[in-house]
């Protein structure tokens, strides 16, 4: 299992921050997932070995955190918030719009592997609702038209 | 990234440097940065704690516990290293204030952690930032690096001969990790399951060492208190509720945004003067005054001063400062359902009353909203919620139960209007089909 140099530098820098190696687990998993796309068996085995854990211990942690996934998903994960502040300003309609526009259900991925859609809990954009995150980028004060433009921008980014 | 708003009634303390380029360390120094920590270095630890105690600063994460008091619980002598942990796992629905602090004034949080560490005798501090806030963790990492490069953090800080390390840590999506004991579990690389107390974190915390855990906004206030003095800070607010508060106005309001208002600011004024009232010629139905865990207030109950004690007297909580406004086009049953769906999703399953209670309530509310409600359900929901209160390791069970009890009690008529197979009478398109999603 090979990670990028950037990952290795970050990992080497992070581990000595803690008195116990295991503490680096959660951020390490997230950075590994960002590189590989999901937490594959190979990634889990590698991280378990590096942090002196069993694979089961690592899987146990993965299943707790909602951002961590052991299943592949689209290059761009469209995470639409439908929690209270977003809901009363049309967050559910934005979610439905994304599902229809991309032709997938919740946690589904488009056939070209470009987009996934996910309904998420509060992402901390309440005052700028409705909001969504595409991977780590926030998109706020959304309307269906604005969401279309956002999706189109990502599609363009992916096609050379 | 996120837009800033302003209003003449605002008193800017924590938000003083917002929008002024203070992420840059030189700019931060120009704006009185790192002066407070140098002042604290010359003070006795007890003097720092007393200053914070006298300022009336109370935890901004939601519980509203006296910050100085919390610090004073840390034992002076400890065989194990002591730690300061900054809680930046902001996830309470309706709350988006820590995000702005990290984005605009990251060094203030570092300075707050440093002062807390000096007060309790800790040699390292950790900043826990939720996983979704990746751009903020990048800002924070740069800020920490810059502070190390200047010798403000690390070995021999400011030439004082003392050592103090600051590290960042990232989460990966979990509301419950915002609870202090679950936060420590998560930082230790485990599932974020709460610990039983006692022992309290101030005695046995991170890796078994005494630990002070404060919300990011609380810590960002500390440098201002040290520089401006306890008396000045206390006088900004109301008795026993010192200072100001970042209020996140959201929902059906004309001018949503994060406003820094003095503690004790009137809620009605906040909604109608600061927030510009309810848009689309609608009327106010309910307000959640401090994030989704707080019991809602009806339109008749909003003449309340927004400090911890006054809101508690009104039967709710000031919580995390997330003010969610609900207009009369919304269905309260649906609102209650969405609240419960959240808590069911976030319950870790460790304590049975919370795991089973949130699940049952979500199922009942789902059926209810679709028109399949029974008259008994209304009382059952209240009974079930009341039996969750105080029966869990962490307050997540309470956080799910308290708003539900308030919805049922205060909006019983809306629940009754859903009875006898009627689809939701409050929504034009009828109830949205909320079948469980297979994953």
Coordinates of C-alpha atoms in Angstrom, one line a residue:
Chain A
X1 CA 0.0 0.0 0.0
X2 CA 1.5 3.3 -1.1
X3 CA 0.4 6.7 -0.1
X4 CA 1.5 10.1 -1.5
X5 CA 4.5 11.9 -0.1
X6 CA 2.1 14.6 1.2
X7 CA 0.3 11.9 3.2
X8 CA 3.6 10.5 4.5
X9 CA 4.9 13.9 5.7
X10 CA 1.6 14.6 7.4
X11 CA 1.5 11.2 9.1
X12 CA 5.1 11.4 10.3
X13 CA 4.5 14.8 11.7
X14 CA 1.2 13.9 13.4
X15 CA 2.1 10.7 15.3
X16 CA 4.6 12.3 17.7
X17 CA 1.9 14.8 18.7
X18 CA 0.4 12.2 20.9
X19 CA 1.7 10.1 23.9
X20 CA -0.1 7.1 22.3
X21 CA 0.2 6.3 18.6
X22 CA -3.5 5.2 18.3
X23 CA -4.6 8.8 18.9
X24 CA -3.6 9.6 15.3
X25 CA -6.2 7.1 14.0
X26 CA -9.2 9.3 13.1
X27 CA -7.5 12.0 11.2
X28 CA -5.2 9.5 9.5
X29 CA -8.2 7.5 8.3
X30 CA -9.8 10.6 6.8
X31 CA -6.6 11.7 5.0
X32 CA -6.2 8.1 3.6
X33 CA -9.8 8.1 2.5
X34 CA -9.3 11.4 0.7
X35 CA -6.4 9.9 -1.3
X36 CA -7.9 6.5 -2.1
X37 CA -11.6 7.5 -2.3
X38 CA -12.7 5.0 0.3
X39 CA -11.3 2.9 3.1
X40 CA -10.4 -0.3 1.2
X41 CA -9.2 -3.5 2.9
X42 CA -5.7 -2.7 1.9
X43 CA -5.9 0.8 3.5
X44 CA -7.4 -0.6 6.7
X45 CA -4.6 -3.3 6.9
X46 CA -1.9 -0.7 6.3
X47 CA -3.2 1.8 8.9
X48 CA -3.8 -1.0 11.5
X49 CA -0.2 -2.1 11.1
X50 CA 1.2 1.4 11.3
X51 CA -0.6 2.2 14.5
X52 CA -0.2 -1.2 16.1
X53 CA -3.9 -2.0 16.1
X54 CA -5.9 -4.9 14.8
X55 CA -7.9 -4.5 11.6
X56 CA -11.0 -5.1 13.8
X57 CA -10.2 -2.2 16.0
X58 CA -9.8 0.1 13.0
X59 CA -13.1 -1.1 11.5
X60 CA -14.8 -0.6 14.8
X61 CA -13.7 3.1 14.7
X62 CA -14.6 3.5 11.0
X63 CA -18.2 2.4 11.6
X64 CA -18.7 5.1 14.2
X65 CA -17.8 8.2 12.1
X66 CA -20.2 9.3 9.4
X67 CA -17.6 10.7 7.1
X68 CA -15.6 7.5 6.9
X69 CA -16.7 4.9 4.3
X70 CA -15.6 1.4 3.3
X71 CA -17.5 1.7 0.0
X72 CA -16.4 3.5 -3.1
X73 CA -18.3 6.6 -4.0
X74 CA -18.2 9.3 -6.6
X75 CA -15.3 11.6 -7.2
X76 CA -17.5 14.5 -5.9
X77 CA -19.6 13.7 -2.9
X78 CA -22.5 16.1 -2.8
X79 CA -23.6 16.3 0.8
X80 CA -26.9 18.2 1.2
X81 CA -27.9 19.3 4.7
X82 CA -31.5 18.8 5.6
X83 CA -31.3 19.6 9.3
X84 CA -33.6 22.1 10.9
X85 CA -32.2 25.5 9.7
X86 CA -31.7 24.1 6.2
X87 CA -35.1 22.2 6.2
X88 CA -37.1 25.3 6.9
X89 CA -35.4 27.1 4.0
X90 CA -35.8 24.3 1.5
X91 CA -32.9 21.9 2.1
X92 CA -35.0 18.9 1.3
X93 CA -36.0 20.3 -2.0
X94 CA -32.3 20.9 -2.8
X95 CA -31.6 17.2 -1.9
X96 CA -34.5 16.0 -4.1
X97 CA -33.3 18.3 -6.9
X98 CA -29.8 16.8 -6.7
X99 CA -31.1 13.2 -6.7
X100 CA -33.3 13.9 -9.7
X101 CA -30.6 15.8 -11.6
X102 CA -28.1 13.1 -11.1
X103 CA -30.5 10.2 -11.3
X104 CA -29.4 8.6 -8.0
X105 CA -30.9 7.9 -4.6
X106 CA -29.4 8.8 -1.2
X107 CA -25.8 7.5 -1.0
X108 CA -26.0 6.5 -4.6
X109 CA -23.3 7.1 -7.2
X110 CA -23.7 8.1 -10.9
X111 CA -22.8 5.5 -13.5
X112 CA -19.8 7.6 -14.6
X113 CA -18.5 7.6 -11.0
X114 CA -18.4 11.4 -10.9
X115 CA -21.1 12.2 -8.3
X116 CA -22.5 10.7 -5.2
X117 CA -25.4 12.3 -3.3
X118 CA -25.8 12.1 0.4
X119 CA -28.2 13.6 2.9
X120 CA -26.1 14.8 5.8
X121 CA -26.7 16.3 9.3
X122 CA -25.9 19.8 10.3
X123 CA -22.7 21.0 8.6
X124 CA -22.4 24.3 10.4
X125 CA -23.8 26.6 7.7
X126 CA -27.1 27.3 9.4
X127 CA -27.0 31.1 8.9
X128 CA -26.4 30.6 5.2
X129 CA -29.0 27.9 4.7
X130 CA -29.8 25.9 2.7
X131 CA -26.3 24.5 2.3
X132 CA -24.3 21.6 0.9
X133 CA -20.8 20.5 0.9
X134 CA -19.2 19.0 -2.2
X135 CA -16.3 17.0 -0.8
X136 CA -14.9 19.7 1.6
X137 CA -16.2 22.8 -0.2
X138 CA -19.1 24.7 1.2
X139 CA -21.9 25.9 -1.1
X140 CA -24.4 28.1 0.7
X141 CA -27.6 30.1 0.2
X142 CA -28.6 27.5 -2.4
X143 CA -31.4 27.5 -4.9
X144 CA -32.1 24.7 -7.4
X145 CA -30.5 26.9 -10.1
X146 CA -27.5 27.7 -8.1
X147 CA -27.1 24.0 -7.3
X148 CA -27.2 23.2 -11.0
X149 CA -24.4 25.6 -11.6
X150 CA -22.4 24.1 -8.8
X151 CA -22.8 20.6 -10.2
X152 CA -22.0 21.8 -13.7
X153 CA -18.8 23.5 -12.4
X154 CA -17.6 20.2 -10.9
X155 CA -18.5 18.3 -14.0
X156 CA -16.4 20.7 -16.1
X157 CA -13.6 20.4 -13.6
X158 CA -13.5 16.6 -14.1
X159 CA -13.6 16.6 -17.9
X160 CA -10.4 17.9 -19.4
Chain B
X1 CA -16.1 32.1 2.9
X2 CA -19.2 32.6 5.0
X3 CA -20.7 36.1 4.8
X4 CA -20.3 38.4 7.7
X5 CA -23.2 40.6 8.9
X6 CA -23.4 43.5 11.3
X7 CA -25.9 45.5 13.3
X8 CA -25.4 48.7 15.4
X9 CA -26.4 46.8 18.6
X10 CA -23.5 44.5 18.3
X11 CA -20.7 44.6 20.9
X12 CA -17.7 43.1 19.2
X13 CA -15.3 41.3 21.5
X14 CA -14.8 37.8 20.0
X15 CA -15.7 39.1 16.5
X16 CA -13.5 42.2 16.9
X17 CA -11.0 40.9 14.3
X18 CA -13.5 39.3 11.9
X19 CA -12.9 40.4 8.4
X20 CA -9.6 42.2 9.3
X21 CA -7.1 39.7 8.0
X22 CA -6.1 38.4 11.5
X23 CA -5.3 34.9 10.1
X24 CA -2.0 36.6 9.2
X25 CA 0.2 36.5 12.3
X26 CA 1.7 40.0 11.7
X27 CA -1.8 41.5 11.3
X28 CA -2.9 39.7 14.4
X29 CA 0.0 41.2 16.4
X30 CA -1.0 44.7 15.1
X31 CA -4.5 44.0 16.5
X32 CA -3.2 43.4 20.0
X33 CA -2.5 39.8 19.3
X34 CA -0.4 37.7 21.8
X35 CA -0.4 40.5 24.3
X36 CA -2.8 38.7 26.7
X37 CA -0.7 35.6 26.9
X38 CA 2.4 37.7 27.7
X39 CA 0.5 39.4 30.4
X40 CA -0.7 36.0 31.7
X41 CA 2.9 34.7 31.8
X42 CA 3.7 37.4 34.4
X43 CA 0.6 36.4 36.5
X44 CA 0.3 33.6 39.1
X45 CA -1.9 30.8 37.9
X46 CA -4.5 31.5 40.7
X47 CA -4.6 35.1 39.6
X48 CA -5.5 34.0 36.0
X49 CA -8.2 31.7 37.3
X50 CA -9.7 34.4 39.6
X51 CA -9.7 36.9 36.7
X52 CA -11.7 34.4 34.6
X53 CA -14.0 33.5 37.5
X54 CA -14.7 37.2 38.2
X55 CA -15.4 37.9 34.5
X56 CA -18.5 35.8 34.7
X57 CA -17.4 33.8 31.6
X58 CA -19.6 30.7 31.2
X59 CA -19.1 27.8 28.8
X60 CA -20.2 28.8 25.3
X61 CA -20.7 25.2 24.2
X62 CA -24.1 24.9 25.8
X63 CA -23.8 23.9 29.4
X64 CA -23.0 27.4 30.6
X65 CA -20.7 26.3 33.4
X66 CA -18.4 28.9 35.0
X67 CA -15.1 28.6 33.0
X68 CA -12.9 29.9 35.9
X69 CA -14.6 27.4 38.2
X70 CA -13.9 24.5 35.8
X71 CA -10.2 25.5 35.6
X72 CA -10.0 25.6 39.4
X73 CA -11.0 21.9 39.7
X74 CA -7.7 20.8 38.1
X75 CA -5.5 19.5 40.8
X76 CA -2.3 21.6 41.3
X77 CA -0.1 18.5 41.6
X78 CA -0.5 15.6 39.2
X79 CA 1.7 12.6 38.5
X80 CA 0.3 12.5 34.9
X81 CA 0.7 15.4 32.4
X82 CA -2.2 17.9 32.3
X83 CA -3.9 18.9 29.1
X84 CA -6.1 21.7 27.6
X85 CA -8.5 20.6 25.0
X86 CA -10.3 23.0 22.8
X87 CA -13.7 21.7 21.6
X88 CA -14.2 22.8 18.0
X89 CA -16.4 19.9 17.0
X90 CA -19.3 22.3 16.4
X91 CA -22.2 20.2 15.3
X92 CA -25.3 21.3 17.2
X93 CA -27.9 22.0 14.6
X94 CA -28.4 25.8 14.4
X95 CA -24.9 26.6 15.4
X96 CA -22.2 28.0 13.1
X97 CA -20.2 30.4 15.2
X98 CA -17.0 28.5 16.0
X99 CA -16.6 28.2 12.2
X100 CA -16.3 32.0 12.0
X101 CA -13.8 32.2 14.9
X102 CA -11.5 29.6 13.3
X103 CA -11.8 31.3 9.9
X104 CA -11.2 34.8 11.0
X105 CA -9.3 34.7 14.2
X106 CA -7.4 31.4 14.7
X107 CA -4.7 32.9 16.8
X108 CA -7.2 34.0 19.4
X109 CA -8.1 30.4 20.0
X110 CA -4.4 29.5 20.3
X111 CA -3.9 32.3 22.7
X112 CA -7.0 31.2 24.7
X113 CA -5.6 27.6 24.9
X114 CA -2.2 28.9 26.0
X115 CA -3.7 31.0 28.8
X116 CA -5.8 28.1 30.0
X117 CA -2.7 26.0 30.0
X118 CA -0.8 28.5 32.0
X119 CA -3.6 28.7 34.5
X120 CA -3.8 25.0 35.1
X121 CA -0.2 24.1 34.6
X122 CA -0.6 22.1 31.4
X123 CA 2.3 21.7 29.0
X124 CA 0.2 20.9 25.9
X125 CA -3.0 21.9 24.3
X126 CA -5.1 20.2 21.6
X127 CA -7.5 21.9 19.2
X128 CA -10.1 19.5 18.0
X129 CA -11.8 20.6 14.8
X130 CA -14.6 18.7 13.2
X131 CA -13.8 16.8 10.0
X132 CA -16.2 18.7 7.8
X133 CA -14.3 21.9 8.5
X134 CA -11.3 20.9 6.5
X135 CA -10.6 24.4 5.3
X136 CA -10.5 25.6 8.9
X137 CA -8.1 22.9 9.9
X138 CA -5.8 24.1 7.2
X139 CA -6.1 27.7 8.5
X140 CA -5.5 26.5 12.0
X141 CA -2.5 24.4 11.1
X142 CA -0.9 27.4 9.4
X143 CA -1.6 29.5 12.4
X144 CA 0.0 27.0 14.8
X145 CA 3.0 26.7 12.4
X146 CA 3.4 30.5 12.4
X147 CA 3.2 30.7 16.2
X148 CA 5.9 28.1 16.5
X149 CA 8.1 29.9 14.0
X150 CA 7.9 33.1 16.1
X151 CA 8.7 31.2 19.3
X152 CA 5.3 32.0 20.8
X153 CA 4.6 28.3 21.2
X154 CA 7.0 25.5 21.8
X155 CA 10.1 25.6 23.9
X156 CA 10.9 28.7 26.0
X157 CA 7.8 30.7 25.0
X158 CA 8.4 34.4 24.8
X159 CA 11.7 33.8 26.5
X160 CA 10.0 32.8 29.7
X161 CA 11.8 29.5 30.2
X162 CA 8.4 27.7 30.0
X163 CA 7.4 25.1 27.4
X164 CA 4.0 24.8 25.8
X165 CA 3.0 22.8 22.8
X166 CA -0.2 23.3 20.7
X167 CA -1.5 20.7 18.3
X168 CA -4.5 20.4 16.1
X169 CA -6.6 17.3 15.7
X170 CA -9.4 16.5 13.2
X171 CA -12.7 14.6 13.6
X172 CA -14.5 12.6 11.0
X173 CA -18.2 13.4 11.4
X174 CA -19.9 12.7 14.8
X175 CA -22.2 15.0 16.7
X176 CA -21.7 13.1 19.9
X177 CA -18.0 13.8 19.9
X178 CA -18.9 17.4 20.9
X179 CA -19.7 16.0 24.4
X180 CA -16.5 16.3 26.5
X181 CA -15.9 12.7 27.4
X182 CA -16.7 11.4 23.9
X183 CA -14.4 14.1 22.6
X184 CA -11.5 12.7 24.6
X185 CA -12.3 9.1 23.4
X186 CA -12.3 10.4 19.8
X187 CA -8.9 12.1 20.4
X188 CA -7.6 8.9 21.8
X189 CA -8.4 7.2 18.5
X190 CA -11.6 5.4 19.6
X191 CA -15.3 5.4 18.9
X192 CA -16.8 8.5 20.5
X193 CA -18.6 6.8 23.3
X194 CA -19.1 8.8 26.5
X195 CA -17.3 8.0 29.8
X196 CA -19.1 7.7 33.1
X197 CA -18.4 10.5 35.5
X198 CA -17.0 10.8 38.2
X199 CA -14.1 10.9 37.7
X200 CA -14.5 14.2 35.9
X201 CA -12.1 15.2 33.1
X202 CA -10.5 17.8 35.3
X203 CA -9.1 14.9 37.4
X204 CA -8.9 12.0 35.0
X205 CA -9.1 13.1 31.3
X206 CA -7.1 12.7 28.2
X207 CA -4.8 9.6 28.5
X208 CA -5.6 9.7 32.2
X209 CA -4.3 13.1 32.9
X210 CA -6.2 16.1 34.3
X211 CA -7.8 17.9 31.4
X212 CA -9.6 21.2 30.9
X213 CA -12.1 21.1 28.0
X214 CA -13.6 24.3 26.7
X215 CA -15.5 25.4 23.7
X216 CA -13.6 27.3 21.0
X217 CA -15.7 30.5 21.6
X218 CA -15.1 30.3 25.4
X219 CA -11.4 30.1 24.8
X220 CA -11.4 32.9 22.2
X221 CA -13.0 35.1 24.9
X222 CA -10.1 34.5 27.4
X223 CA -7.4 36.7 25.9
X224 CA -9.9 39.6 25.8
X225 CA -10.7 39.1 29.5
X226 CA -7.0 39.0 30.5
X227 CA -6.3 42.2 28.5
X228 CA -9.5 44.1 29.3
X229 CA -10.0 42.9 32.8
X230 CA -12.7 40.9 34.5
X231 CA -14.7 43.9 35.5
X232 CA -15.0 45.3 32.0
X233 CA -16.0 41.9 30.6
X234 CA -18.5 41.2 33.4
X235 CA -20.2 44.6 32.9
X236 CA -20.8 43.8 29.2
X237 CA -23.4 41.2 30.2
X238 CA -25.9 40.7 33.0
X239 CA -25.1 39.6 36.6
X240 CA -23.4 36.1 36.6
X241 CA -23.5 36.1 32.8
X242 CA -20.5 38.0 31.7
X243 CA -19.6 39.3 28.3
X244 CA -21.1 38.8 24.9
X245 CA -22.3 35.9 22.9
X246 CA -22.2 35.0 19.2
X247 CA -25.8 34.3 18.3
X248 CA -26.4 32.4 15.1
X249 CA -29.7 33.5 13.6
X250 CA -31.0 31.0 11.1
X251 CA -34.3 29.7 9.7
X252 CA -37.2 31.8 8.7
X253 CA -35.7 35.2 9.4
X254 CA -35.0 38.1 7.1
X255 CA -31.4 38.7 7.9
X256 CA -29.8 35.5 9.1
X257 CA -26.2 35.6 10.3
X258 CA -23.9 35.5 13.2
X259 CA -24.3 38.5 15.5
X260 CA -22.3 39.3 18.6
X261 CA -24.7 40.7 21.2
X262 CA -24.3 41.4 24.9
X263 CA -25.5 38.6 27.2
X264 CA -29.1 39.3 28.2
X265 CA -30.1 40.9 24.9
X266 CA -33.9 40.6 24.4
X267 CA -34.9 37.8 22.1
X268 CA -37.8 39.6 20.6
X269 CA -35.5 42.5 19.8
X270 CA -33.0 40.1 18.4
X271 CA -35.6 38.6 16.0
X272 CA -37.3 41.8 14.9
X273 CA -34.6 44.5 15.1
X274 CA -31.4 42.6 14.5
X275 CA -32.7 39.8 12.4
X276 CA -35.2 42.0 10.5
X277 CA -38.3 39.9 11.4
X278 CA -40.1 37.1 9.6
X279 CA -40.0 37.3 5.8
X280 CA -42.7 36.5 3.2
X281 CA -45.4 38.2 5.3
X282 CA -45.4 35.2 7.6
X283 CA -45.8 35.1 11.4
X284 CA -43.6 33.6 14.0
X285 CA -44.6 30.1 15.2
X286 CA -41.7 29.0 17.4
X287 CA -38.0 29.7 18.2
X288 CA -35.4 27.3 19.2
X289 CA -33.2 29.6 21.3
X290 CA -29.9 27.7 21.6
X291 CA -29.5 24.8 19.2
X292 CA -31.7 21.8 18.5
X293 CA -31.4 20.4 22.0
X294 CA -33.2 23.3 23.6
X295 CA -37.0 23.3 24.2
X296 CA -38.7 25.6 21.8
X297 CA -40.4 28.9 22.8
X298 CA -43.7 29.8 21.2
X299 CA -44.4 33.2 19.7
X300 CA -45.9 34.4 23.0
X301 CA -42.8 33.4 25.0
X302 CA -40.1 35.4 23.2
X303 CA -40.0 38.4 25.5
X304 CA -37.0 36.9 27.3
X305 CA -33.5 38.1 27.9
X306 CA -30.9 35.9 26.3
X307 CA -28.6 35.0 29.2
X308 CA -28.3 31.5 30.7
X309 CA -30.4 32.2 33.8
X310 CA -33.2 34.1 32.1
X311 CA -33.7 31.5 29.4
X312 CA -33.6 28.7 32.0
X313 CA -36.3 30.6 33.9
X314 CA -38.4 30.7 30.7
X315 CA -38.2 26.9 30.6
X316 CA -35.5 26.5 27.9
X317 CA -31.7 26.8 27.6
X318 CA -29.4 29.3 26.1
X319 CA -27.4 26.4 24.8
X320 CA -24.9 27.0 22.0
X321 CA -26.4 30.3 20.8
X322 CA -28.1 28.8 17.7
X323 CA -31.4 30.6 17.3
X324 CA -33.6 28.8 14.8
X325 CA -36.6 30.7 13.8
X326 CA -39.7 28.8 12.6
X327 CA -42.6 30.5 10.8
X328 CA -46.2 29.5 10.6
X329 CA -45.8 27.8 7.3
X330 CA -43.9 25.0 9.0
X331 CA -45.4 21.9 10.6
X332 CA -44.2 21.4 14.1
X333 CA -44.7 17.6 13.9
X334 CA -42.4 17.5 11.0
X335 CA -40.0 19.8 12.8
X336 CA -40.1 17.5 15.8
X337 CA -39.6 14.5 13.4
X338 CA -36.5 16.1 11.8
X339 CA -35.1 16.9 15.2
X340 CA -35.6 13.3 16.3
X341 CA -34.2 11.9 13.1
X342 CA -31.0 13.7 13.8
X343 CA -30.7 12.4 17.4
X344 CA -31.5 8.9 16.3
X345 CA -28.7 9.1 13.7
X346 CA -26.2 10.5 16.2
X347 CA -27.0 8.3 19.2
X348 CA -24.0 6.1 19.7
X349 CA -26.1 3.3 21.1
X350 CA -24.2 3.0 24.3
X351 CA -27.1 3.7 26.7
X352 CA -30.4 1.9 26.0
X353 CA -32.8 4.7 26.9
X354 CA -31.2 6.9 24.3
X355 CA -30.7 4.2 21.6
X356 CA -34.2 2.8 21.9
X357 CA -35.9 6.0 22.9
X358 CA -34.7 8.0 19.8
X359 CA -35.6 5.1 17.5
X360 CA -39.1 4.7 18.9
X361 CA -39.7 8.4 18.9
X362 CA -38.5 8.7 15.3
X363 CA -40.7 5.8 14.2
X364 CA -43.7 7.2 16.0
X365 CA -43.2 10.7 14.6
X366 CA -42.7 9.4 11.1
X367 CA -46.0 7.4 11.3
X368 CA -47.7 10.3 12.9
X369 CA -46.7 12.8 10.3
X370 CA -47.9 10.6 7.6
X371 CA -51.4 10.4 9.1
X372 CA -51.1 7.1 10.9
X373 CA -51.1 8.6 14.4
X374 CA -53.1 7.4 17.3
X375 CA -54.4 9.5 20.1
X376 CA -52.3 7.5 22.6
X377 CA -49.2 8.3 20.7
X378 CA -49.2 11.9 21.9
X379 CA -49.0 11.1 25.5
X380 CA -46.7 8.2 24.8
X381 CA -44.2 10.4 23.1
X382 CA -44.2 12.7 26.1
X383 CA -43.9 9.7 28.5
X384 CA -41.1 8.1 26.6
X385 CA -39.2 11.3 26.4
X386 CA -39.6 12.0 30.1
X387 CA -38.2 8.6 30.8
X388 CA -35.1 9.2 28.8
X389 CA -34.2 12.3 30.9
X390 CA -31.2 11.8 33.2
X391 CA -30.9 8.1 32.4
X392 CA -27.9 8.2 30.0
X393 CA -24.1 8.6 30.4
X394 CA -24.0 11.8 28.2
X395 CA -26.6 14.5 27.6
X396 CA -27.5 13.3 24.1
X397 CA -30.5 11.4 25.5
X398 CA -31.7 14.6 27.3
X399 CA -31.0 16.6 24.2
X400 CA -33.4 14.4 22.2
X401 CA -36.0 14.3 24.9
X402 CA -36.2 17.9 26.0
X403 CA -37.3 19.5 22.7
X404 CA -39.7 16.6 22.1
X405 CA -41.5 17.2 25.4
X406 CA -41.8 20.9 24.6
X407 CA -43.1 20.3 21.1
X408 CA -45.8 17.9 22.4
X409 CA -46.8 20.2 25.3
X410 CA -46.8 23.5 23.5
X411 CA -48.1 22.4 20.1
X412 CA -50.5 19.6 21.2
X413 CA -53.1 20.9 18.8
X414 CA -50.9 20.4 15.8
X415 CA -50.4 16.8 16.8
X416 CA -54.1 16.4 17.2
X417 CA -54.7 17.9 13.8
X418 CA -52.7 15.0 12.3
X419 CA -55.0 12.3 13.8
X420 CA -57.6 10.1 12.1
X421 CA -55.6 9.4 9.0
X422 CA -55.3 13.0 7.9
X423 CA -52.2 13.8 6.0
X424 CA -50.2 16.7 7.3
X425 CA -52.6 19.7 7.2
X426 CA -49.7 22.2 7.4
X427 CA -47.9 21.4 4.2
X428 CA -49.1 22.2 0.8
X429 CA -47.7 19.2 -0.9
X430 CA -48.6 16.8 1.8
X431 CA -46.3 14.9 4.0
X432 CA -43.0 14.1 2.4
X433 CA -42.5 10.4 2.1
X434 CA -39.8 9.6 4.6
X435 CA -39.2 5.9 4.1
X436 CA -36.0 4.6 5.7
X437 CA -33.1 4.6 3.3
X438 CA -31.2 1.4 2.7
X439 CA -27.4 2.0 2.9

